[in-house]
Coordinates of C-alpha atoms in Angstrom, one line a residue:
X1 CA 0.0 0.0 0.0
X2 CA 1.3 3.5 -0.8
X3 CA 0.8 6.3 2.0
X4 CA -1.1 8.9 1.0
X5 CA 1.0 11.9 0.3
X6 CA 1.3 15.1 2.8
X7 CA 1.2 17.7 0.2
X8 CA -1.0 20.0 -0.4
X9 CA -3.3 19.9 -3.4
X10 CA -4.1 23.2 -4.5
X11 CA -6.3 23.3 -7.8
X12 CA -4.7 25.9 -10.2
X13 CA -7.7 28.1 -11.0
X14 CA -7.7 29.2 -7.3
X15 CA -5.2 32.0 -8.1
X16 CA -5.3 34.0 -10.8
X17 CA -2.5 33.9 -13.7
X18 CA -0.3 36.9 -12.7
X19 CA -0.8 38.3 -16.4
X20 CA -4.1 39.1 -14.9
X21 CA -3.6 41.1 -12.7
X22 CA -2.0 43.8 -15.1
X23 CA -3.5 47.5 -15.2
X24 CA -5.9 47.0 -18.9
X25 CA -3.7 50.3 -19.8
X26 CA -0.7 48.0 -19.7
X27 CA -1.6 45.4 -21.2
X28 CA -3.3 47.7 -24.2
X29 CA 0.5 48.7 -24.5
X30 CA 1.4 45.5 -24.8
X31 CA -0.9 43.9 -27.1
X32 CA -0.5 46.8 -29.4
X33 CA 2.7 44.8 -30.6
X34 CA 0.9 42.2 -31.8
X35 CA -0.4 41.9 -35.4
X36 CA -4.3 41.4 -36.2
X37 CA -4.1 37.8 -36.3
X38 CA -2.4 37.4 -33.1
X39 CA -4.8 39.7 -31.3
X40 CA -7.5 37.5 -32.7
X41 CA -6.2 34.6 -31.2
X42 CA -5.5 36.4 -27.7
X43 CA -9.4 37.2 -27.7
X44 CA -9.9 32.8 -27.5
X45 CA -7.1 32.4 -24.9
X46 CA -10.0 33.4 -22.1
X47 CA -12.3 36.2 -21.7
X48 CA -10.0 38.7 -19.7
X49 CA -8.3 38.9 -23.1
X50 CA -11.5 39.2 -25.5
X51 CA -12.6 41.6 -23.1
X52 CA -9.6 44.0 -22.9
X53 CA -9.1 43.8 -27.0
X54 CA -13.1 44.5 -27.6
X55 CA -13.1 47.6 -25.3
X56 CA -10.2 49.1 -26.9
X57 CA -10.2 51.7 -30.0
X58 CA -6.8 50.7 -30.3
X59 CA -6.7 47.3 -30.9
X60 CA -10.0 47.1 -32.5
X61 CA -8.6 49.4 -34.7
X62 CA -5.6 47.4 -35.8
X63 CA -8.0 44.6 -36.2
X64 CA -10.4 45.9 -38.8
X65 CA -7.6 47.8 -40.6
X66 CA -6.4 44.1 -41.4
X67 CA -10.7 43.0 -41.8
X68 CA -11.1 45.5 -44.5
X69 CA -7.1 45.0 -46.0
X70 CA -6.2 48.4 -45.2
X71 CA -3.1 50.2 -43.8
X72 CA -2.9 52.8 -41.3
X73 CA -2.1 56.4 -42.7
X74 CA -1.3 59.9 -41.5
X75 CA -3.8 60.3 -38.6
X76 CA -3.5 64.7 -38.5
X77 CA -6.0 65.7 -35.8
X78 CA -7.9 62.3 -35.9
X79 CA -8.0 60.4 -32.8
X80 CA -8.0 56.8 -33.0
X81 CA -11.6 56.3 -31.7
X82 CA -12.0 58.9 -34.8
X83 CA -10.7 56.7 -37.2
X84 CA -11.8 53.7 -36.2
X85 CA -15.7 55.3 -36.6
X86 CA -14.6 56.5 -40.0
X87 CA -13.2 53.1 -41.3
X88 CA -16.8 51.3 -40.4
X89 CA -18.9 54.0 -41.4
X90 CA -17.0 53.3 -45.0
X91 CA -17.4 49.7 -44.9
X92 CA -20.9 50.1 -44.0
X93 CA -21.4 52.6 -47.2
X94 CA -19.6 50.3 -49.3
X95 CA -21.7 47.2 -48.3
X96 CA -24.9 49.0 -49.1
X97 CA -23.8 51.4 -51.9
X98 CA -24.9 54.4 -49.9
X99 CA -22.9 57.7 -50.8
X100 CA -22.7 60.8 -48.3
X101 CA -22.1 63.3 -51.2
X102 CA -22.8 62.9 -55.3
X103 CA -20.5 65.8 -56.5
X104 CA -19.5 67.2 -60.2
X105 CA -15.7 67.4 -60.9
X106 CA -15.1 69.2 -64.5
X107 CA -12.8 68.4 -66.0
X108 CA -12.5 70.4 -69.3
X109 CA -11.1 68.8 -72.7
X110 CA -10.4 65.5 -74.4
X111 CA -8.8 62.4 -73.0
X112 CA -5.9 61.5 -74.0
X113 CA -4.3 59.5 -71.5
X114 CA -5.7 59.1 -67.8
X115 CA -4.7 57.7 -64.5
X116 CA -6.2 57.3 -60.9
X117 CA -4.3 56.7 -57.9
X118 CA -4.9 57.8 -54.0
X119 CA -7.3 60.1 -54.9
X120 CA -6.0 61.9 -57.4
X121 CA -7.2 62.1 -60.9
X122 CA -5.6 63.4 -64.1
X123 CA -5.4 63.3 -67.4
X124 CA -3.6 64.5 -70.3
X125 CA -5.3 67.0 -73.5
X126 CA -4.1 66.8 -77.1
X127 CA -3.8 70.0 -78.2
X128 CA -5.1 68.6 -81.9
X129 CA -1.7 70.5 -83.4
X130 CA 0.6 68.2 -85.3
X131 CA 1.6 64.7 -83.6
X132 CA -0.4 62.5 -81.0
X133 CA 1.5 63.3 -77.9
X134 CA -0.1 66.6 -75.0
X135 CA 1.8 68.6 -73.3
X136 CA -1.3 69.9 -71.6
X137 CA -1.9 68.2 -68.1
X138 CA -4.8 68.5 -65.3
X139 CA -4.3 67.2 -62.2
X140 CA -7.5 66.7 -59.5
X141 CA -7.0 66.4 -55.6
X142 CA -11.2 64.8 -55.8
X143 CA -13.2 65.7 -53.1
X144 CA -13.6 63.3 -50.1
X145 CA -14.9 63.6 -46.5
X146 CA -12.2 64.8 -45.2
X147 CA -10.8 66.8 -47.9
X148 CA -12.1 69.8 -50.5
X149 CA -10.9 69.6 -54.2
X150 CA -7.7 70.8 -55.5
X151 CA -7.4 71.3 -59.0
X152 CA -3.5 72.3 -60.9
X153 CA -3.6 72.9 -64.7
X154 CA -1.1 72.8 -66.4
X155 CA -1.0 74.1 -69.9
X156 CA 2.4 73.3 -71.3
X157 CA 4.6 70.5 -69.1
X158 CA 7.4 70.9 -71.3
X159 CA 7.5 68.0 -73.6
X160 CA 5.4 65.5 -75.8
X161 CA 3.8 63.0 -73.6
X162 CA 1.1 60.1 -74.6
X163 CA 1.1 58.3 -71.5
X164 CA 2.1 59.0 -67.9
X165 CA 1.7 57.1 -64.4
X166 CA 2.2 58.4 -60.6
X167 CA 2.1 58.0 -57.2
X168 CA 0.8 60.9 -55.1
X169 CA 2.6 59.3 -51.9
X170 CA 5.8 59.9 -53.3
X171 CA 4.8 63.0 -55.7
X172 CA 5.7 61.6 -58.5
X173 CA 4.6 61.3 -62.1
X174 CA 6.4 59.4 -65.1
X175 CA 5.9 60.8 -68.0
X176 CA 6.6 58.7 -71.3
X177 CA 8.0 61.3 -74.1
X178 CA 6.2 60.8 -77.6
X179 CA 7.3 61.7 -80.8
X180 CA 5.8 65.2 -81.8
X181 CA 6.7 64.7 -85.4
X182 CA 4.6 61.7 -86.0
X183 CA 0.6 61.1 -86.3
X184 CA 0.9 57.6 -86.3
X185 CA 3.6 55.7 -84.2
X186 CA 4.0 56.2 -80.2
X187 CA 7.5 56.8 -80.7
X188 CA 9.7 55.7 -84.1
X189 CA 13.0 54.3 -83.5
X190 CA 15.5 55.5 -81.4
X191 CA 15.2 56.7 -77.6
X192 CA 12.4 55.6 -75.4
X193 CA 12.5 58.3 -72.3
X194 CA 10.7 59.0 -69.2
X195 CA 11.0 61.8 -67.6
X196 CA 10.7 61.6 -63.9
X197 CA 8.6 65.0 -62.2
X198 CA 7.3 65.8 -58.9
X199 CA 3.2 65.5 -59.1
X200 CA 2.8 69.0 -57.5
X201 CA 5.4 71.3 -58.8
X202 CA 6.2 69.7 -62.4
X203 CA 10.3 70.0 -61.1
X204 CA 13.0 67.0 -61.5
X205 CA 11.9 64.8 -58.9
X206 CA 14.4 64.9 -55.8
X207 CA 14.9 61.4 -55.3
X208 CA 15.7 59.8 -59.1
X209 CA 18.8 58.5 -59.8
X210 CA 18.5 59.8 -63.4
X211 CA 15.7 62.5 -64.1
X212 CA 15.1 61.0 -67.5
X213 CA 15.3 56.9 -67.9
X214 CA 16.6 55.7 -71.5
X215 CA 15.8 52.5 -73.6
X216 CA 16.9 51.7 -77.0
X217 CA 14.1 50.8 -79.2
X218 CA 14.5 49.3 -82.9
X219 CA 10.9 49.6 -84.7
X220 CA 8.5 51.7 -84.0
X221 CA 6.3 52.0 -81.3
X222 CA 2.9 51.7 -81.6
X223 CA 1.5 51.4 -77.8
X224 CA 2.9 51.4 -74.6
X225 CA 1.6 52.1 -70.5
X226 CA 4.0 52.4 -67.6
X227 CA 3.6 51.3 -63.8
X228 CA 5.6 52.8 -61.1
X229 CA 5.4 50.4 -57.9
X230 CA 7.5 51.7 -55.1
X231 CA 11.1 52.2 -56.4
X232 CA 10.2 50.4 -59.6
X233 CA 9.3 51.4 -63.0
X234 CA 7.9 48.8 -65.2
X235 CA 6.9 49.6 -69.2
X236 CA 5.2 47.7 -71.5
X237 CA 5.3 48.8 -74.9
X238 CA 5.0 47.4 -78.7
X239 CA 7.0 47.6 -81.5
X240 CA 6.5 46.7 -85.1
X241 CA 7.3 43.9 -86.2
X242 CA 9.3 42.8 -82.8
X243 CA 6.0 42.4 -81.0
X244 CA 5.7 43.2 -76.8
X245 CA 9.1 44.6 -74.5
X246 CA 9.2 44.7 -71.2
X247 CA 11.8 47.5 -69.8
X248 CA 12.0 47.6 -65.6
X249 CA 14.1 50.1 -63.7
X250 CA 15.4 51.0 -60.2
X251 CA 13.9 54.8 -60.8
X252 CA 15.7 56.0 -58.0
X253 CA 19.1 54.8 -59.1
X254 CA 18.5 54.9 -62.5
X255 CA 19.7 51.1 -63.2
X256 CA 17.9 49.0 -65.5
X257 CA 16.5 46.2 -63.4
X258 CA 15.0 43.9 -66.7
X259 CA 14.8 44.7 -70.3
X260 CA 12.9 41.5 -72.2
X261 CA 14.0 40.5 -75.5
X262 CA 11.7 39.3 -78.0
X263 CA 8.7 36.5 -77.5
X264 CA 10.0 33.4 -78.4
X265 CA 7.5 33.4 -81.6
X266 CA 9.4 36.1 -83.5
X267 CA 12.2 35.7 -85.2
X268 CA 14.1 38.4 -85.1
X269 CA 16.9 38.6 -82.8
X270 CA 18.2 41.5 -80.9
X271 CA 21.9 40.2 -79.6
X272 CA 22.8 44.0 -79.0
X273 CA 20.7 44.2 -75.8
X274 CA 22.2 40.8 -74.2
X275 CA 26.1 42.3 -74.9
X276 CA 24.7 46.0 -73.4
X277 CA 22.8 44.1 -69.9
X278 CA 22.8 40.8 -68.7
X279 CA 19.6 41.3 -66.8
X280 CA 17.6 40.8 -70.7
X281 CA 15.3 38.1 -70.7
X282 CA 13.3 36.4 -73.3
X283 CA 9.6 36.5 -73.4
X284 CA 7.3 33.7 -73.0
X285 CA 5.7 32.7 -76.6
X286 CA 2.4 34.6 -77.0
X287 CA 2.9 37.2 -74.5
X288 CA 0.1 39.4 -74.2
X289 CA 0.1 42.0 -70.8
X290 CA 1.9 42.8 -68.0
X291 CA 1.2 43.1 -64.4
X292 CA 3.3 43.8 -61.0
X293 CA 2.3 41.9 -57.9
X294 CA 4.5 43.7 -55.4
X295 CA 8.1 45.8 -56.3
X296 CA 10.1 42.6 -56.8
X297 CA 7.5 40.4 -58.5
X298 CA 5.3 40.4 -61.5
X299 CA 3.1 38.4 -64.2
X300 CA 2.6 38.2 -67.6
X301 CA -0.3 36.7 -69.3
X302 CA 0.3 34.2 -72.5
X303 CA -2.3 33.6 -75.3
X304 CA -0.3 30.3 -76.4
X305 CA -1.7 26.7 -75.9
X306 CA -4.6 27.1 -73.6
X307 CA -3.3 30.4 -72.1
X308 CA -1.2 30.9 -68.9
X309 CA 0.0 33.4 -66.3
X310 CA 3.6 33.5 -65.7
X311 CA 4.7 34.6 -62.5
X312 CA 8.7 35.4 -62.5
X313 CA 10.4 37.2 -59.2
X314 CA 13.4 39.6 -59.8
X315 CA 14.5 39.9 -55.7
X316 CA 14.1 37.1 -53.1
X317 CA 10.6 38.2 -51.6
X318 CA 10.6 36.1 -48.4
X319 CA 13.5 38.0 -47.4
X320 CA 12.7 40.9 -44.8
X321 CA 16.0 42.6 -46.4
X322 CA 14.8 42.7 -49.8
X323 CA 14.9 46.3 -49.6
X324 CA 16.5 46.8 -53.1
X325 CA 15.8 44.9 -56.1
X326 CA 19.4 43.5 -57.8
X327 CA 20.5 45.6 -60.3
X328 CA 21.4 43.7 -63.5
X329 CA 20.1 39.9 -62.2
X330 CA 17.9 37.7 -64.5
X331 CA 14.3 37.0 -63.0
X332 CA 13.5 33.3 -62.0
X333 CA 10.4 32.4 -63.9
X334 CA 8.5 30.8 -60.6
X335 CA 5.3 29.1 -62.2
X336 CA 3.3 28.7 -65.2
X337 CA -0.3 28.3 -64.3
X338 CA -2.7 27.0 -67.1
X339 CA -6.2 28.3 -67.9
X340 CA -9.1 26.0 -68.4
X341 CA -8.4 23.2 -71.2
X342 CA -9.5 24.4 -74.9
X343 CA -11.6 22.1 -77.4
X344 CA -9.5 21.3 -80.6
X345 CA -9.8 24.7 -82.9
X346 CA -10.0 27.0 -80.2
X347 CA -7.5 29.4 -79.6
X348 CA -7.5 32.7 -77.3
X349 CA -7.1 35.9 -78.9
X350 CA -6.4 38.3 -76.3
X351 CA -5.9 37.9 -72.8
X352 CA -5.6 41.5 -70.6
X353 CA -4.9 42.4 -67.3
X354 CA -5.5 44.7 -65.1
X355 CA -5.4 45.5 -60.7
X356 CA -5.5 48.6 -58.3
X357 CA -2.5 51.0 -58.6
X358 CA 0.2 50.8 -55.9
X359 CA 1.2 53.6 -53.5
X360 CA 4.4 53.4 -51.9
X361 CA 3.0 54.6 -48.9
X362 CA -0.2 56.1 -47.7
X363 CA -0.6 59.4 -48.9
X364 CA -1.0 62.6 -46.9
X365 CA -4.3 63.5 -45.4
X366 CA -6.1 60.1 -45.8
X367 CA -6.4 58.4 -42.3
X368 CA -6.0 55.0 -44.1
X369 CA -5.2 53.3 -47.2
X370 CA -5.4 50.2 -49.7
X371 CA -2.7 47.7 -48.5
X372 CA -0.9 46.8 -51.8
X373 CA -0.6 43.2 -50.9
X374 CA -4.6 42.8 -50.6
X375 CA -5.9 43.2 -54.3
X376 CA -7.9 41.3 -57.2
X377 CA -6.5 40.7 -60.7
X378 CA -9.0 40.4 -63.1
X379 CA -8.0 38.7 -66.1
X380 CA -10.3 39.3 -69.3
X381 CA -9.6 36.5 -72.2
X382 CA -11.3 36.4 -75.3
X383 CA -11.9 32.8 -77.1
X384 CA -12.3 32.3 -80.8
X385 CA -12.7 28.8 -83.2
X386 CA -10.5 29.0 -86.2
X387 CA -12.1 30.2 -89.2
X388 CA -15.3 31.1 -87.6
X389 CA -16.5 34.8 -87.7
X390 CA -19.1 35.7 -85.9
X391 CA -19.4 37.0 -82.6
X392 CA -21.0 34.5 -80.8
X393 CA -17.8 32.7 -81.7
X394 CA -15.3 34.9 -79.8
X395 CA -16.9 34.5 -76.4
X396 CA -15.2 36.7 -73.5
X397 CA -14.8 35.6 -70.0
X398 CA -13.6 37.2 -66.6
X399 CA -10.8 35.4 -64.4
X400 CA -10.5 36.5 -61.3
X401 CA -7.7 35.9 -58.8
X402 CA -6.5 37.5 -55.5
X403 CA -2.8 38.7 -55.3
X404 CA -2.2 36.3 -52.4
X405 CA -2.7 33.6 -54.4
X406 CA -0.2 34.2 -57.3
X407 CA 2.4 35.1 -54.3
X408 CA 2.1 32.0 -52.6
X409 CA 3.8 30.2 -55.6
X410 CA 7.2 32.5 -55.2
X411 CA 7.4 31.8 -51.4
X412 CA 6.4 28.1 -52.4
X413 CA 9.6 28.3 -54.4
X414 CA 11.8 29.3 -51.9
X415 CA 10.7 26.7 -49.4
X416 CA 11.3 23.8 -52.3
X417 CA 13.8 25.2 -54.5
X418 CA 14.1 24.2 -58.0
X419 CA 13.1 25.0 -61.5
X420 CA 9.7 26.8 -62.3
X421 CA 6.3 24.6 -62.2
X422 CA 3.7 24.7 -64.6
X423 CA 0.2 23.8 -62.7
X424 CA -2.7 22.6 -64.7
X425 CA -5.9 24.6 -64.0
X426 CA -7.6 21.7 -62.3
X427 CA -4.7 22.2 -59.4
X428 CA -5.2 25.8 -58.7
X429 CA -8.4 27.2 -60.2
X430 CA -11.7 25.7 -59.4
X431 CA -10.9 26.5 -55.4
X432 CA -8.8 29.7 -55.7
X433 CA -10.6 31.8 -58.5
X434 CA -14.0 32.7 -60.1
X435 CA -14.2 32.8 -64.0
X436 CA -17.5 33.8 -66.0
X437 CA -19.0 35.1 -68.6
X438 CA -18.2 38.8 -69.5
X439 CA -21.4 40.4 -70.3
X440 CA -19.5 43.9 -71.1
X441 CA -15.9 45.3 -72.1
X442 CA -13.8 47.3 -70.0
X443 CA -13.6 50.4 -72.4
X444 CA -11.7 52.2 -68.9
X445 CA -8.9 51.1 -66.5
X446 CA -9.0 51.7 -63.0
X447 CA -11.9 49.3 -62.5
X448 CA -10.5 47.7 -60.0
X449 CA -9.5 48.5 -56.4
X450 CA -8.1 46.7 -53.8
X451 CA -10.4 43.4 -53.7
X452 CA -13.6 45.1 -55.2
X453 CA -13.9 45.6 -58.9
X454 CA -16.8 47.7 -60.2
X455 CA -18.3 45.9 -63.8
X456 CA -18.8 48.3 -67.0
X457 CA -22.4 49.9 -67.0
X458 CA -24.7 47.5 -68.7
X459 CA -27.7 49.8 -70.8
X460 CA -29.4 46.8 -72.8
X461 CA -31.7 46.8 -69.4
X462 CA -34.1 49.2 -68.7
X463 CA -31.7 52.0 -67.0
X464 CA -28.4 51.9 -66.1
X465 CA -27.1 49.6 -62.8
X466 CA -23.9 50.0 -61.0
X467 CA -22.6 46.3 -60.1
X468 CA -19.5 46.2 -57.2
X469 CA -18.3 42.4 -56.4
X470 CA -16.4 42.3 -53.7
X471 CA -14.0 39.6 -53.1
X472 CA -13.2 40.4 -49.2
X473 CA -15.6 38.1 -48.2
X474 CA -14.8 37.2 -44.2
X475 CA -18.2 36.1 -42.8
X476 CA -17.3 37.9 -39.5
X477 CA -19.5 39.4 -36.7
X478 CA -18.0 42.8 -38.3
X479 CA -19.4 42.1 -41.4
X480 CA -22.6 40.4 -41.3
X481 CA -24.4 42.6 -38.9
X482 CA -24.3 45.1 -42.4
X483 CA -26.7 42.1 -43.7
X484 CA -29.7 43.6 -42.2
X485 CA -29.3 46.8 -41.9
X486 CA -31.1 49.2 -44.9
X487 CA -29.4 49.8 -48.0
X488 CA -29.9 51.5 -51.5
X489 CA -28.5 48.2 -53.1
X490 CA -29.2 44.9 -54.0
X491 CA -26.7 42.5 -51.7
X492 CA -26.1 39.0 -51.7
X493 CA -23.0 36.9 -51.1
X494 CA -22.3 33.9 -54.0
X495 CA -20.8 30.6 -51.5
X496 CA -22.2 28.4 -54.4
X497 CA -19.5 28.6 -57.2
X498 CA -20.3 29.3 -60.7
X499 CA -20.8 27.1 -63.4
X500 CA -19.6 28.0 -67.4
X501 CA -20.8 25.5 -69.5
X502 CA -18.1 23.9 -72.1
X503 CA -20.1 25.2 -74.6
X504 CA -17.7 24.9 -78.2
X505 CA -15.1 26.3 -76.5
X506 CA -14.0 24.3 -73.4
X507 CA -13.3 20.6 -73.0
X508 CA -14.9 20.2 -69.6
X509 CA -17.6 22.8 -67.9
X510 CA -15.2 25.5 -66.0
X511 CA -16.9 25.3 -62.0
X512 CA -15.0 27.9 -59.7
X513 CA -15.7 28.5 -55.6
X514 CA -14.1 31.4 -54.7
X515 CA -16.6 33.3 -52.9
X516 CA -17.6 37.1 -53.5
X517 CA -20.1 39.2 -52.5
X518 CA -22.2 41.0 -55.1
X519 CA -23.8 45.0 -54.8
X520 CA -26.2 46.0 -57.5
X521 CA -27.9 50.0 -57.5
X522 CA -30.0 51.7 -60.0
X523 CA -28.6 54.6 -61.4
X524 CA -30.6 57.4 -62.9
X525 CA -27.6 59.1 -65.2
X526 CA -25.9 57.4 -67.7
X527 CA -22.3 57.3 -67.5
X528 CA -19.2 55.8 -70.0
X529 CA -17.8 54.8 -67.7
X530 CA -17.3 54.4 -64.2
X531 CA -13.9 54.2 -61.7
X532 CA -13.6 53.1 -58.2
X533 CA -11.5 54.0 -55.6
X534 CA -11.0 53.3 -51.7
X535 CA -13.2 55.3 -50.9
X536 CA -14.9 56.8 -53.9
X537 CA -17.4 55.4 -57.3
X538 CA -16.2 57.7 -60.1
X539 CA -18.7 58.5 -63.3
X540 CA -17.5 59.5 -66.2
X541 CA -19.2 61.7 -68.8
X542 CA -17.2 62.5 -71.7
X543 CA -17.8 63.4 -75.4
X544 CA -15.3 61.8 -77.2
X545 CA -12.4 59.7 -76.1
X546 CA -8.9 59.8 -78.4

């Protein structure tokens, strides 16, 4: 027989854990360290916890910054409290379409070139004298909540432009340099330049390397756009008959990062540009658009086979030091993922792209911004059967796919190492994306922001209807209470998948789950277009578009 024992049993809930007993303000400061997730996870550890990180602006804030994939910003006179109020009160008018103001910007002139980013709008005016490129520029602080509308005009910026992009957060605006001499090329051979200006004063930007980035071009251009994403430049442009480039640089160091050679459908070789930089690569046969997914990675989208999306990394982006890309280092093609398997005949005959702008930061006077990493891509591929004609022969369909998604594979890749996958659309899309029918074109970029995308106005219905899906679908407490409160839209969340029928196009019916959440509202004006911001629908009314 064993003797009972002398000790003492004491039961472990009869005295508090010491962690308990710390002031709330204390412990505030303390879980302020954590991130979103973690403080989500402290509110199951017991209900102390829950009830500390509930009653707190602070940390609820944090929380539905992450909720609504958002980053903090430049707070001015706003307490936290403040901003926590304004960040719901916007979710709650985004989830039921409900504006506080519907105000008329003018903006006077023809279109030339256009872009949309933070809040800012602008666009560029031929002046209708001799060549295609403007020098005439307007720039529009739009009207918010918090802010009043600044317009700058500016008549004469100094040189031939036909495209531009910026980023308000680091006052800057690229500005690609047409040909003045020329009615019907971009550029003709020679020198491809940007010139690198501050947004607000039209000066040499401060902070580039090189106020005016070079590129050798062969042929003549006939289109091109530009990106800027963080310290990164990226242009696409075409040249006849070499077919798509891709030119990257380090803008504040003025380096060339990548400059592509031809697709490996052409023929042509240009051996001058491997001898000048080692970073040239070759594009991917049928090589269509372009896309960044952060500053170190992007995608291109291929029209060959059954269509793909190539994802290629030019810094390591698992490392927290990746501050710089490398100057003058190939990129690692990372994966080739494969649309949905084509019928015998079929072939695709253009496959865009298109996502939010970046902002390097959040810019000044907005409380709260976009984080880059949370965005949609929407991918718009048109089909067509060889030697067939009509139009109900080139059906178009939307892909869409969110940015974490396509990033995954590069951080797969580090973990495994290796040469670059190709994943058949059976592996990635039917849980990951949503593809369907496109019922109308995209004749106007900047459809898309963050994980909403607002659809082209559709007028073959009685009246015009602004449609919003919404790909942040969380099912939390902080979202579904919205479900029942009023709201000038029609609302309902699609959990069921959608179903495109093989029709003579596809060899299998194309069934995709990724959830979204769709917002419908009658409009009484009729628009061309329509915009969408963090914060903002934009409607467009213009005459004539060059």
């Amino acid at each position: 027989m064993i003797a009972p024992s002398t000790t003492t049993i004491v039961k472990r809930d009869c005295y508090p854990s010491p962690i308990l007993t710390i002031p709330a303000e204390l412990l505030v400061s303390i879980l302020g360290f954590l991130d979103s997730r973690s403080l989500l996870r402290c509110c199951s550890v017991c209900h102390h916890f829950d009830l500390v990180i509930e009653s707190y602006a602070e940390l609820q804030y944090n929380i539905e910054l992450t909720l609504d994939g958002m980053v903090d910003g430049f707070p001015g006179n706003l307490s936290v409290s403040e901003r926590l109020q304004i960040l719901r009160n916007r979710r709650r008018a985004w989830y039921s379409l409900d504006w506080d103001q519907h105000l008329v910007v003018p903006m006077p002139g023809s279109c030339q070139a256009y872009e949309l980013v933070g809040g800012v709008f602008a666009k560029t005016m031929s002046t209708g004298i001799g060549g295609n490129g403007s020098r005439h520029l307007i720039t529009s602080w739009l009207p918010s909540t918090i802010n009043s509308e600044r317009v700058v005009v500016r008549k004469d910026i100094g040189l031939p432009t036909r495209d531009f992009a910026i980023d308000p957060s680091q006052d800057l605006i690229a500005l690609v340099q047409a040909d003045d001499d020329d009615d019907f090329h971009f550029l003709l051979p020679g020198l491809l330049q940007v010139h690198l200006r501050t947004l607000s004063t039209n000066e040499p930007h401060p902070q580039a390397g090189s106020v005016v980035l070079r590129c050798a071009v062969m042929f003549p251009i006939t289109n091109a756009f530009i990106q800027i994403v963080d310290d990164v430049i990226g242009m696409m442009f075409w040249a006849e008959p070499q077919g798509p480039r891709i030119t990257l640089w380090d803008w504040k160091s003025g380096k060339f990062l990548i400059v592509s050679l031809l697709s490996m459908s052409c023929q042509i070789s240009l051996h001058y540009i491997v001898s000048q930089d080692r970073s040239s690569l070759q594009l991917p046969s049928g090589t269509w658009d372009f896309s960044f997914l952060s500053s170190r990675a992007y995608m291109l989208t291929c029209t060959a086979g059954q269509g793909s999306i190539e994802i290629f990394t030019f810094a390591d982006e698992t490392r927290n030091d990746s501050t710089t890309a490398s100057i003058g280092a190939l990129p690692v093609h990372v994966a080739s993922l494969l649309l949905p398997p084509v019928l015998p005949g079929v072939h695709l005959m253009n496959m865009h792209t298109h996502t939010g702008p970046f902002a390097a930061r959040c810019p000044v006077g907005k409380p709260f911004a976009t984080a880059n990493h949370a965005r949609i891509h929407v991918v718009s591929i048109q089909y067509a059967r060889t030697g067939c004609l009509r139009l109900i022969d080139s059906p178009r369909f939307c892909l869409f796919v969110h940015n974490r998604t396509l990033m995954s594979y590069i951080h797969q890749r580090k973990e495994r190492g290796g040469s670059a996958v190709t994943v058949p659309w059976n592996k990635w899309g039917p849980l990951q994306t949503q593809f369907m029918h496109q019922r109308e074109q995209f004749q106007w970029l900047r459809y898309v922001q963050g994980c909403r995308v607002v659809l082209p106005i559709s007028y073959h219905v009685a009246g015009s209807t602004v449609q919003v899906l919404d790909f942040n679908v969380c099912r939390t407490k902080r979202q579904i209470f919205e479900e029942h409160t009023a709201s000038s839209a029609d609302s309902c969340i699609n959990t069921d998948g959608t179903h495109v029928g093989m029709g003579n196009i596809f060899q299998a019916p194309v069934i995709t789950l990724m959830p979204y959440r769709v917002l419908s509202r009658g409009e009484l004006e009729e628009y061309n277009g329509v915009m969408i911001d963090d914060e903002r629908l934009i409607g467009l009314k213009v005459r004539f578009h060059t």
